[in-house]
PDB file of C-alpha atoms in Angstrom:
ATOM      1  CA  MET X   1       7.183 -58.469 -32.519  1.00 65.00           C
ATOM      2  CA  THR X   2       4.670 -60.170 -30.333  1.00 75.00           C
ATOM      3  CA  THR X   3       1.507 -58.561 -29.122  1.00 80.00           C
ATOM      4  CA  ARG X   4       2.795 -58.764 -25.611  1.00 79.00           C
ATOM      5  CA  ALA X   5       6.015 -56.915 -26.530  1.00 77.00           C
ATOM      6  CA  ALA X   6       4.056 -54.268 -28.490  1.00 77.00           C
ATOM      7  CA  SER X   7       1.747 -53.691 -25.513  1.00 80.00           C
ATOM      8  CA  ALA X   8       4.716 -53.377 -23.171  1.00 77.00           C
ATOM      9  CA  LEU X   9       6.358 -50.898 -25.555  1.00 82.00           C
ATOM     10  CA  ARG X  10       3.150 -48.817 -25.790  1.00 84.00           C
ATOM     11  CA  LEU X  11       2.809 -48.854 -21.998  1.00 82.00           C
ATOM     12  CA  ALA X  12       6.419 -47.722 -21.573  1.00 82.00           C
ATOM     13  CA  GLY X  13       5.885 -44.926 -24.118  1.00 79.00           C
ATOM     14  CA  LEU X  14       2.702 -43.804 -22.353  1.00 82.00           C
ATOM     15  CA  ALA X  15       4.518 -43.786 -18.981  1.00 77.00           C
ATOM     16  CA  ALA X  16       7.392 -41.749 -20.438  1.00 77.00           C
ATOM     17  CA  ALA X  17       4.963 -39.226 -21.975  1.00 77.00           C
ATOM     18  CA  THR X  18       3.044 -38.912 -18.714  1.00 76.00           C
ATOM     19  CA  LEU X  19       6.228 -38.246 -16.744  1.00 68.00           C
ATOM     20  CA  THR X  20       7.423 -35.691 -19.296  1.00 71.00           C
ATOM     21  CA  VAL X  21       4.145 -33.750 -19.284  1.00 67.00           C
ATOM     22  CA  SER X  22       3.766 -33.861 -15.494  1.00 65.00           C
ATOM     23  CA  ALA X  23       7.298 -32.529 -14.992  1.00 62.00           C
ATOM     24  CA  CYS X  24       6.190 -29.135 -16.380  1.00 63.00           C
ATOM     25  CA  GLY X  25       4.549 -28.379 -13.033  1.00 63.00           C
ATOM     26  CA  VAL X  26       7.859 -28.771 -11.220  1.00 65.00           C
ATOM     27  CA  PHE X  27       9.389 -25.858 -13.131  1.00 67.00           C
ATOM     28  CA  SER X  28       6.264 -23.668 -12.996  1.00 71.00           C
ATOM     29  CA  PRO X  29       5.488 -23.050  -9.321  1.00 70.00           C
ATOM     30  CA  VAL X  30       2.063 -21.765  -8.345  1.00 75.00           C
ATOM     31  CA  GLN X  31       2.019 -18.027  -7.451  1.00 71.00           C
ATOM     32  CA  THR X  32      -0.092 -18.635  -4.356  1.00 73.00           C
ATOM     33  CA  ASP X  33       2.831 -20.574  -2.882  1.00 75.00           C
ATOM     34  CA  TYR X  34       4.583 -17.228  -2.360  1.00 78.00           C
ATOM     35  CA  PRO X  35       3.307 -14.462  -0.072  1.00 79.00           C
ATOM     36  CA  TYR X  36       2.591 -11.156  -1.808  1.00 77.00           C
ATOM     37  CA  ILE X  37       0.469  -8.064  -1.277  1.00 79.00           C
ATOM     38  CA  PRO X  38      -2.347  -7.935  -3.851  1.00 80.00           C
ATOM     39  CA  ALA X  39      -2.851  -4.179  -3.502  1.00 85.00           C
ATOM     40  CA  ASP X  40      -1.372  -0.820  -4.497  1.00 90.00           C
ATOM     41  CA  GLY X  41      -0.276   0.029  -0.980  1.00 93.00           C
ATOM     42  CA  VAL X  42       1.677  -1.611   1.809  1.00 95.00           C
ATOM     43  CA  PRO X  43       0.672  -2.970   5.224  1.00 95.00           C
ATOM     44  CA  LEU X  44       2.069  -2.050   8.624  1.00 95.00           C
ATOM     45  CA  THR X  45       1.193  -4.025  11.738  1.00 94.00           C
ATOM     46  CA  ILE X  46       2.232  -2.400  15.006  1.00 94.00           C
ATOM     47  CA  PRO X  47       1.102  -3.051  18.561  1.00 93.00           C
ATOM     48  CA  GLY X  48      -2.485  -1.867  18.899  1.00 91.00           C
ATOM     49  CA  LEU X  49      -3.060  -1.043  15.211  1.00 94.00           C
ATOM     50  CA  ASP X  50      -3.083  -2.627  11.754  1.00 95.00           C
ATOM     51  CA  LEU X  51      -2.632  -0.284   8.805  1.00 95.00           C
ATOM     52  CA  ARG X  52      -3.508  -1.776   5.423  1.00 94.00           C
ATOM     53  CA  ASN X  53      -2.948  -0.668   1.830  1.00 94.00           C
ATOM     54  CA  LEU X  54      -1.118   2.544   2.779  1.00 95.00           C
ATOM     55  CA  VAL X  55      -0.447   4.918  -0.124  1.00 96.00           C
ATOM     56  CA  ILE X  56       0.120   8.640  -0.458  1.00 95.00           C
ATOM     57  CA  VAL X  57      -1.833  10.368  -3.209  1.00 95.00           C
ATOM     58  CA  SER X  58      -0.047  13.409  -4.595  1.00 94.00           C
ATOM     59  CA  ASP X  59       0.068  14.966  -8.042  1.00 92.00           C
ATOM     60  CA  GLU X  60       3.422  16.699  -7.856  1.00 91.00           C
ATOM     61  CA  GLU X  61       6.842  16.463  -6.272  1.00 90.00           C
ATOM     62  CA  GLY X  62       7.053  18.855  -3.328  1.00 89.00           C
ATOM     63  CA  GLY X  63       3.275  19.324  -3.252  1.00 90.00           C
ATOM     64  CA  PRO X  64       0.793  18.211  -0.615  1.00 92.00           C
ATOM     65  CA  GLY X  65      -0.377  14.603  -0.312  1.00 93.00           C
ATOM     66  CA  THR X  66      -3.222  12.610   1.183  1.00 94.00           C
ATOM     67  CA  ILE X  67      -2.653   9.380   3.135  1.00 95.00           C
ATOM     68  CA  VAL X  68      -5.040   6.662   1.979  1.00 94.00           C
ATOM     69  CA  GLY X  69      -5.512   3.202   3.499  1.00 94.00           C
ATOM     70  CA  GLN X  70      -7.375   1.390   6.224  1.00 93.00           C
ATOM     71  CA  ALA X  71      -6.771   1.488   9.973  1.00 93.00           C
ATOM     72  CA  VAL X  72      -7.916  -1.467  12.069  1.00 94.00           C
ATOM     73  CA  ASN X  73      -8.118  -1.022  15.837  1.00 92.00           C
ATOM     74  CA  GLU X  74      -9.228  -4.187  17.629  1.00 90.00           C
ATOM     75  CA  GLY X  75      -8.614  -2.723  21.084  1.00 91.00           C
ATOM     76  CA  ARG X  76     -10.953  -1.140  23.626  1.00 92.00           C
ATOM     77  CA  ASP X  77      -9.300   2.273  23.504  1.00 93.00           C
ATOM     78  CA  PRO X  78      -8.949   4.795  20.691  1.00 94.00           C
ATOM     79  CA  VAL X  79      -5.470   5.019  19.162  1.00 93.00           C
ATOM     80  CA  GLU X  80      -3.964   8.368  18.253  1.00 94.00           C
ATOM     81  CA  VAL X  81      -1.672   7.896  15.270  1.00 94.00           C
ATOM     82  CA  SER X  82       0.702  10.432  13.777  1.00 95.00           C
ATOM     83  CA  PHE X  83       2.044  10.361  10.196  1.00 95.00           C
ATOM     84  CA  SER X  84       5.025  12.326   8.920  1.00 95.00           C
ATOM     85  CA  LEU X  85       7.550  12.504   6.086  1.00 92.00           C
ATOM     86  CA  GLU X  86      10.973  14.116   5.923  1.00 80.00           C
ATOM     87  CA  GLY X  87      10.434  17.879   5.764  1.00 68.00           C
ATOM     88  CA  SER X  88       6.761  17.643   6.691  1.00 77.00           C
ATOM     89  CA  SER X  89       4.932  18.458   9.907  1.00 84.00           C
ATOM     90  CA  PRO X  90       3.262  15.443  11.532  1.00 91.00           C
ATOM     91  CA  THR X  91      -0.446  14.925  10.915  1.00 90.00           C
ATOM     92  CA  THR X  92      -2.437  13.219  13.654  1.00 90.00           C
ATOM     93  CA  THR X  93      -5.716  11.326  13.521  1.00 90.00           C
ATOM     94  CA  THR X  94      -7.565   9.104  15.984  1.00 90.00           C
ATOM     95  CA  VAL X  95      -8.724   5.568  15.197  1.00 91.00           C
ATOM     96  CA  ALA X  96     -11.837   4.597  17.156  1.00 90.00           C
ATOM     97  CA  PRO X  97     -11.885   1.395  19.221  1.00 90.00           C
ATOM     98  CA  TYR X  98     -13.127  -1.793  17.536  1.00 90.00           C
ATOM     99  CA  SER X  99     -13.030  -0.172  14.125  1.00 88.00           C
ATOM    100  CA  ASP X 100     -11.770  -0.768  10.623  1.00 86.00           C
ATOM    101  CA  ASP X 101     -12.075   2.746   9.241  1.00 86.00           C
ATOM    102  CA  ALA X 102     -10.670   4.101   6.024  1.00 89.00           C
ATOM    103  CA  ILE X 103      -7.993   6.720   6.482  1.00 88.00           C
ATOM    104  CA  SER X 104      -9.051   9.980   4.761  1.00 83.00           C
ATOM    105  CA  ALA X 105     -12.752   9.164   4.698  1.00 75.00           C
ATOM    106  CA  ASP X 106     -15.977  10.667   5.988  1.00 70.00           C
ATOM    107  CA  GLY X 107     -15.081  14.106   4.665  1.00 73.00           C
ATOM    108  CA  LYS X 108     -11.831  14.398   6.642  1.00 82.00           C
ATOM    109  CA  ALA X 109      -8.540  13.893   4.867  1.00 87.00           C
ATOM    110  CA  VAL X 110      -5.265  13.011   6.535  1.00 91.00           C
ATOM    111  CA  THR X 111      -2.908  15.257   4.579  1.00 92.00           C
ATOM    112  CA  LEU X 112       0.800  15.959   4.531  1.00 93.00           C
ATOM    113  CA  GLU X 113       2.091  19.444   3.701  1.00 90.00           C
ATOM    114  CA  THR X 114       4.931  18.284   1.467  1.00 91.00           C
ATOM    115  CA  VAL X 115       5.621  15.013  -0.349  1.00 92.00           C
ATOM    116  CA  PRO X 116       9.298  15.074  -1.392  1.00 92.00           C
ATOM    117  CA  GLN X 117       8.912  12.560  -4.250  1.00 93.00           C
ATOM    118  CA  ARG X 118       6.911  12.517  -7.479  1.00 93.00           C
ATOM    119  CA  PRO X 119       4.118   9.999  -8.178  1.00 94.00           C
ATOM    120  CA  GLY X 120       5.558   6.574  -8.956  1.00 93.00           C
ATOM    121  CA  SER X 121       8.222   6.848  -6.236  1.00 95.00           C
ATOM    122  CA  MET X 122       8.476   5.413  -2.739  1.00 96.00           C
ATOM    123  CA  VAL X 123       8.838   7.523   0.412  1.00 96.00           C
ATOM    124  CA  GLN X 124       9.594   6.704   4.025  1.00 96.00           C
ATOM    125  CA  LEU X 125       6.476   7.328   6.088  1.00 96.00           C
ATOM    126  CA  VAL X 126       6.968   7.586   9.850  1.00 95.00           C
ATOM    127  CA  VAL X 127       3.979   6.225  11.771  1.00 95.00           C
ATOM    128  CA  THR X 128       3.944   7.000  15.485  1.00 94.00           C
ATOM    129  CA  THR X 129       1.610   5.835  18.260  1.00 94.00           C
ATOM    130  CA  GLN X 130       2.037   5.992  22.018  1.00 93.00           C
ATOM    131  CA  GLN X 131       1.956   2.207  22.320  1.00 93.00           C
ATOM    132  CA  ALA X 132       4.267   1.351  19.376  1.00 94.00           C
ATOM    133  CA  GLY X 133       6.528   4.401  19.195  1.00 93.00           C
ATOM    134  CA  GLN X 134       8.011   5.403  15.815  1.00 93.00           C
ATOM    135  CA  ASN X 135       7.793   2.977  12.901  1.00 95.00           C
ATOM    136  CA  VAL X 136       9.095   3.596   9.388  1.00 94.00           C
ATOM    137  CA  VAL X 137       7.518   2.048   6.288  1.00 95.00           C
ATOM    138  CA  GLN X 138       8.225   2.518   2.555  1.00 96.00           C
ATOM    139  CA  VAL X 139       4.994   3.772   0.967  1.00 96.00           C
ATOM    140  CA  PRO X 140       4.223   4.367  -2.731  1.00 96.00           C
ATOM    141  CA  VAL X 141       3.273   7.834  -3.972  1.00 96.00           C
ATOM    142  CA  LEU X 142       0.447   7.559  -6.510  1.00 95.00           C
ATOM    143  CA  PRO X 143      -1.220  10.160  -8.746  1.00 94.00           C
ATOM    144  CA  SER X 144      -4.887  11.050  -8.268  1.00 91.00           C
ATOM    145  CA  GLU X 145      -6.288   9.017 -11.118  1.00 91.00           C
ATOM    146  CA  ARG X 146      -8.738   6.125 -11.472  1.00 90.00           C
ATOM    147  CA  TYR X 147      -9.990   5.173  -7.994  1.00 87.00           C
ATOM    148  CA  TYR X 148      -7.694   7.730  -6.344  1.00 89.00           C
ATOM    149  CA  GLU X 149      -9.287  10.500  -8.444  1.00 89.00           C
ATOM    150  CA  GLY X 150      -9.958  13.591  -6.370  1.00 86.00           C
ATOM    151  CA  LEU X 151      -8.032  12.398  -3.303  1.00 87.00           C
ATOM    152  CA  ALA X 152      -4.920  14.526  -3.814  1.00 85.00           C
ATOM    153  CA  PRO X 153      -5.165  17.843  -2.001  1.00 85.00           C
ATOM    154  CA  SER X 154      -5.021  20.869  -4.231  1.00 78.00           C
ATOM    155  CA  PRO X 155      -1.829  22.879  -3.800  1.00 71.00           C
ATOM    156  CA  SER X 156      -2.417  25.845  -1.543  1.00 59.00           C
ATOM    157  CA  ALA X 157      -2.992  28.972  -3.520  1.00 36.00           C
ATOM    158  CA  THR X 158       0.066  31.131  -3.619  1.00 31.00           C
ATOM    159  CA  PRO X 159      -0.641  34.537  -2.149  1.00 32.00           C
ATOM    160  CA  SER X 160      -0.947  37.141  -4.812  1.00 33.00           C
ATOM    161  CA  ALA X 161       1.420  40.045  -4.680  1.00 36.00           C
ATOM    162  CA  THR X 162       0.049  43.215  -3.187  1.00 34.00           C
ATOM    163  CA  PRO X 163      -0.185  45.807  -5.917  1.00 36.00           C
ATOM    164  CA  SER X 164       2.003  48.794  -5.368  1.00 35.00           C
ATOM    165  CA  PRO X 165       0.246  52.138  -5.226  1.00 40.00           C
ATOM    166  CA  SER X 166       0.362  53.855  -8.550  1.00 39.00           C
ATOM    167  CA  ALA X 167       1.302  57.475  -8.871  1.00 42.00           C
ATOM    168  CA  SER X 168      -1.520  59.574 -10.199  1.00 38.00           C
TER     169      SER X 168
END
Protein backbone atom coordinates (compact mmCIF):
# COMPACT_ATOMS: atom_id res chain seq x y z
CA MET A 1 0.00 0.00 0.00
CA THR A 2 1.37 3.37 -0.89
CA THR A 3 1.86 6.15 1.58
CA ARG A 4 -0.74 8.15 -0.23
CA ALA A 5 -3.32 5.35 0.08
CA ALA A 6 -2.47 4.83 3.78
CA SER A 7 -2.90 8.55 4.46
CA ALA A 8 -6.24 8.57 2.65
CA LEU A 9 -7.37 5.53 4.65
CA ARG A 10 -6.33 7.17 7.95
CA LEU A 11 -8.13 10.38 6.96
CA ALA A 12 -11.29 8.45 6.09
CA GLY A 13 -11.11 6.59 9.42
CA LEU A 14 -10.64 9.85 11.33
CA ALA A 15 -13.62 11.41 9.50
CA ALA A 16 -15.80 8.38 10.28
CA ALA A 17 -14.80 8.49 13.98
CA THR A 18 -15.50 12.21 14.17
CA LEU A 19 -18.96 11.79 12.66
CA THR A 20 -19.76 8.88 14.98
CA VAL A 21 -18.73 10.77 18.13
CA SER A 22 -20.46 14.00 17.10
CA ALA A 23 -23.72 12.16 16.41
CA CYS A 24 -24.13 11.53 20.17
CA GLY A 25 -25.29 15.13 20.58
CA VAL A 26 -28.17 14.57 18.17
CA PHE A 27 -29.72 11.94 20.45
CA SER A 28 -29.00 13.82 23.69
CA PRO A 29 -30.81 17.16 23.49
CA VAL A 30 -29.85 19.94 25.87
CA GLN A 31 -32.35 20.44 28.75
CA THR A 32 -32.33 24.21 28.32
CA ASP A 33 -33.93 23.71 24.90
CA TYR A 34 -37.17 22.85 26.72
CA PRO A 35 -39.10 25.26 28.95
CA TYR A 36 -39.52 24.12 32.55
CA ILE A 37 -40.14 25.64 35.96
CA PRO A 38 -37.03 25.31 38.14
CA ALA A 39 -38.95 25.66 41.41
CA ASP A 40 -41.21 23.76 43.81
CA GLY A 41 -44.26 25.82 42.97
CA VAL A 42 -46.11 26.94 39.87
CA PRO A 43 -46.56 30.33 38.20
CA LEU A 44 -49.79 32.11 37.31
CA THR A 45 -49.81 35.23 35.16
CA ILE A 46 -53.13 37.08 35.06
CA PRO A 47 -53.96 40.62 34.00
CA GLY A 48 -52.49 43.00 36.57
CA LEU A 49 -50.59 40.38 38.61
CA ASP A 50 -47.85 37.76 38.32
CA LEU A 51 -47.84 35.01 40.93
CA ARG A 52 -44.64 32.96 41.09
CA ASN A 53 -43.68 29.71 42.81
CA LEU A 54 -47.12 29.15 44.35
CA VAL A 55 -47.30 26.30 46.87
CA ILE A 56 -49.52 25.45 49.81
CA VAL A 57 -47.74 24.36 52.97
CA SER A 58 -49.81 21.99 55.08
CA ASP A 59 -48.89 19.10 57.34
CA GLU A 60 -52.09 17.09 57.16
CA GLU A 61 -55.00 16.27 54.90
CA GLY A 62 -58.03 18.32 55.93
CA GLY A 63 -55.91 20.66 58.06
CA PRO A 64 -55.12 24.32 57.52
CA GLY A 65 -52.56 25.50 54.97
CA THR A 66 -50.44 28.54 54.20
CA ILE A 67 -50.08 29.94 50.66
CA VAL A 68 -46.44 30.65 49.85
CA GLY A 69 -45.06 32.35 46.74
CA GLN A 70 -44.33 35.76 45.30
CA ALA A 71 -46.79 38.35 43.99
CA VAL A 72 -45.56 40.88 41.45
CA ASN A 73 -47.70 43.96 40.81
CA GLU A 74 -46.21 46.25 38.16
CA GLY A 75 -49.27 48.51 38.07
CA ARG A 76 -50.00 51.85 39.74
CA ASP A 77 -52.87 50.53 41.85
CA PRO A 78 -52.97 47.94 44.61
CA VAL A 79 -54.50 44.59 43.62
CA GLU A 80 -56.81 42.75 45.98
CA VAL A 81 -56.42 39.02 45.39
CA SER A 82 -58.53 36.24 46.84
CA PHE A 83 -57.42 32.60 47.21
CA SER A 84 -59.73 29.65 47.83
CA LEU A 85 -59.92 25.86 47.63
CA GLU A 86 -62.91 23.54 47.42
CA GLY A 87 -64.54 23.51 50.86
CA SER A 88 -62.56 26.50 52.10
CA SER A 89 -63.56 30.10 52.69
CA PRO A 90 -61.71 32.59 50.48
CA THR A 91 -58.72 34.40 51.96
CA THR A 92 -57.98 37.88 50.67
CA THR A 93 -54.77 39.89 50.66
CA THR A 94 -53.69 43.10 48.95
CA VAL A 95 -50.58 43.41 46.77
CA ALA A 96 -49.11 46.92 46.84
CA PRO A 97 -48.43 48.78 43.58
CA TYR A 98 -44.98 48.40 42.00
CA SER A 99 -44.10 45.54 44.31
CA ASP A 100 -42.70 42.05 44.26
CA ASP A 101 -43.69 40.92 47.74
CA ALA A 102 -43.60 37.44 49.16
CA ILE A 103 -47.00 36.00 49.95
CA SER A 104 -47.19 35.08 53.67
CA ALA A 105 -44.34 37.34 54.74
CA ASP A 106 -43.79 40.23 57.12
CA GLY A 107 -45.54 38.42 59.96
CA LYS A 108 -48.84 37.99 58.10
CA ALA A 109 -49.72 34.61 56.67
CA VAL A 110 -52.23 33.99 53.91
CA THR A 111 -53.92 30.87 55.26
CA LEU A 112 -56.66 28.53 54.12
CA GLU A 113 -58.95 26.87 56.67
CA THR A 114 -58.93 23.44 55.03
CA VAL A 115 -56.60 21.79 52.52
CA PRO A 116 -58.43 18.72 51.16
CA GLN A 117 -55.27 16.85 50.08
CA ARG A 118 -52.23 15.52 51.93
CA PRO A 119 -48.68 16.83 51.34
CA GLY A 120 -47.31 15.55 48.05
CA SER A 121 -50.63 16.06 46.23
CA MET A 122 -51.88 18.76 43.88
CA VAL A 123 -54.96 20.90 44.55
CA GLN A 124 -56.94 23.35 42.45
CA LEU A 125 -56.39 26.84 43.82
CA VAL A 126 -58.87 29.50 42.69
CA VAL A 127 -57.24 32.92 42.39
CA THR A 128 -59.64 35.83 41.96
CA THR A 129 -59.00 39.52 41.26
CA GLN A 130 -61.37 42.22 40.09
CA GLN A 131 -59.41 42.74 36.88
CA ALA A 132 -58.84 39.06 35.95
CA GLY A 133 -61.86 37.35 37.49
CA GLN A 134 -61.54 33.71 38.63
CA ASN A 135 -58.51 31.69 37.57
CA VAL A 136 -57.79 28.08 38.51
CA VAL A 137 -54.27 26.69 38.87
CA GLN A 138 -52.98 23.28 40.03
CA VAL A 139 -50.74 23.91 43.05
CA PRO A 140 -48.59 21.42 45.00
CA VAL A 141 -49.21 20.81 48.70
CA LEU A 142 -45.89 20.54 50.53
CA PRO A 143 -45.05 19.63 54.14
CA SER A 144 -43.44 22.18 56.45
CA GLU A 145 -39.90 20.91 56.25
CA ARG A 146 -36.55 22.30 55.09
CA TYR A 147 -37.10 25.88 53.86
CA TYR A 148 -40.86 25.62 54.43
CA GLU A 149 -40.23 24.76 58.10
CA GLY A 150 -42.61 26.61 60.38
CA LEU A 151 -44.84 27.94 57.59
CA ALA A 152 -47.72 25.51 58.06
CA PRO A 153 -50.36 26.88 60.40
CA SER A 154 -50.92 24.84 63.52
CA PRO A 155 -54.29 23.11 63.57
CA SER A 156 -56.76 25.07 65.65
CA ALA A 157 -57.04 23.66 69.11
CA THR A 158 -60.13 21.58 69.51
CA PRO A 159 -62.34 22.96 72.25
CA SER A 160 -62.14 20.88 75.35
CA ALA A 161 -65.32 19.36 76.62
CA THR A 162 -66.99 21.18 79.47
CA PRO A 163 -66.79 19.00 82.54
CA SER A 164 -70.13 17.92 83.85
CA PRO A 165 -70.91 18.89 87.41
CA SER A 166 -70.14 16.09 89.77
CA ALA A 167 -72.56 15.03 92.44
CA SER A 168 -71.19 15.57 95.90
